[in-house]
């Protein structure tokens, strides 16, 4: 008789009515299990454990059901049973844990990080020695979760709050677990990472060194050295950073670590040691830059605008009516700031203009919603922070008054990009908000401006009825079919597809993305644009996405190639050419914009005045050791783009890029760049950059300011077409774009070698039309809707 024929030892009999029901759950028979549990509950109605097992059965259905409606029902029923469990036993640990997890996951539509933390804290008190749970909780606390705490001195979603809570728990772990255990090593590394995220890079180093002595595998050692090197890099200790990155490479070859070593060596400059070829990053050769009309100098510090910021945005406009440009700034974990233009420098006037202690948002729109000639302010507050009512401030003559609630524009979703445009051409700006980045049930919303200072939500009646699991970060407004009204584009976000809403008039929209040809593979979409990149007088569509770090690094090498359209990474930038017949063609491969990047913010502008839109990309993934360059792509004017970042010096690896605005601060005819820099965590903040354009005006140019009369005051949505020789340049005035930024409303045309425009056509939102011939270049002019001629500024 073989050994396999021996009878197995009998299992001890442990059969109970409750056990019989849980066995059914283990087998996935949730309906049968619930029936059995319900019968048991009739016998012992106060049993917390039976209630909890019923909750578990619904949570199992949540994960096995495919129908969203049934999933939602299962989760609702599970939450009812968890509440009933805790009503009967407030210390039921598993129920506390389950409810905490549900409130921590936004996509489950019960998102409440504060409540999740409160429930988890009760578990910690009940199980103070549960090191694995403490580590998991600490990892969540020190991640990108935003907790709400209203205080005069702290913004409602300050990342430091979660980091400090994580540190408190981590001290319990590292001081209580077995020395040199796996839990201690994990606790030391997480302590170091949390301190670094908080900005305490110096204090993080001893913990990294201790974690290194506990690293049991090459992968663990590499992670510790990589993060330790990044703390040295943030401290300006570039030689120590390079030493850490080089040690990683001694154990294994990795393009990511070669890139980090390259960044550290570049920062060392001439002091960098010579290393063997196999340790060096195989970077692409720089494109030929001889004679390139692009050169910039960062002068932010000179004018007092080198604010130390986290991820946020910027809005430029004349807020005090004195004729020059002021600026509003937002950042992570910071209140907004307002700076007045005093000529040579800018002064912080935040309190003076009534914006003290206003939380930062991801969109800052300077718009004139009431047509009184003064720029008002709209702030889309929270994005990843979770739902919170947006804010509208009316400009009452250089001071802002909060009119959010009475105006009805205080949308309560997790807003990200917000845009303004006159959707019905009645002379008043309407509002479009990209909600749903957290997939918390918030969806994009549209508000009609009634013209009396109030707004009404028309999303559903307009035909924009999106599923709760959609959501988006990026939105763009533009008249893609040139029929005289503004259409809406939403960039896809993971499994949510691109959506293009055609404006059919009468505030009715039809979704046409598929028939228009602007769908793309599922991607981690961020901002997007409706702009004419191909100079045919029709807006094209450009989307950017945040790609994985290893994919980005691969694309920075000289070995990187894309064999054809089918080989383009799904998180690459995409450019769709407008076919001028209601459809688009994906020309990403032909344009050479197929490089995957960690794109968050971006902006399009003609920086060298050659008549073609260039593209600036801000890369902003919150991982501290992701020292990624920001990028600038020059439009060659032949349908292709070239990466000129290395030539113009805008890379700043590790200074995360988000909001970007373009403006001619010195009125010299070329566009300067204000780049809001810094990441989510305090340890990732950076000084903002203000790049003065030093060469753009070697080409000719024209800048024009429009004043609406029948149309909205700043002529948002007006269409301008300039023709000069072979050039056709089409621009639309935008009420916000990119990563929630506001650039000045003055329209800029680069004209290349042309001293005169053959024609300048202006189509106003009201339907008014101007056609001007023989317009002289190299000047700033104005045009009123009821005027006949251009006026010099």
Coordinates of N, CA and C in Angstrom, one line a residue, residues 24 169 218 251 278 292 363 518 593 659 677 696 773:
X24 N -19.6 28.2 4.8 CA -20.2 28.6 3.5 C -19.6 29.8 2.9
X169 N 2.9 56.7 15.6 CA 2.8 55.3 15.6 C 4.1 54.5 15.3
X218 N 19.1 42.2 -1.5 CA 19.6 43.3 -2.3 C 18.6 44.4 -2.7
X251 N 25.7 46.6 -6.8 CA 25.0 45.4 -6.6 C 24.2 45.0 -7.9
X278 N 30.1 52.0 -17.8 CA 29.0 51.1 -17.5 C 28.1 51.7 -16.4
X292 N 19.4 78.5 -32.1 CA 18.1 78.3 -31.6 C 17.6 79.6 -30.9
X363 N -7.0 74.9 -9.1 CA -7.3 75.9 -10.1 C -7.4 77.3 -9.5
X518 N -11.2 60.6 -31.0 CA -10.3 61.1 -30.0 C -10.2 60.2 -28.7
X593 N 5.9 63.4 -30.4 CA 5.6 63.7 -29.0 C 5.3 62.4 -28.2
X659 N 1.5 74.0 -12.1 CA 0.9 75.1 -12.8 C 1.9 75.9 -13.6
X677 N 6.6 75.3 -8.9 CA 7.4 74.1 -8.7 C 7.2 73.6 -7.3
X696 N 13.3 85.4 -27.6 CA 12.1 85.2 -28.4 C 11.8 86.4 -29.4
X773 N -6.7 94.7 -42.2 CA -5.7 94.4 -43.2 C -4.4 95.2 -43.0

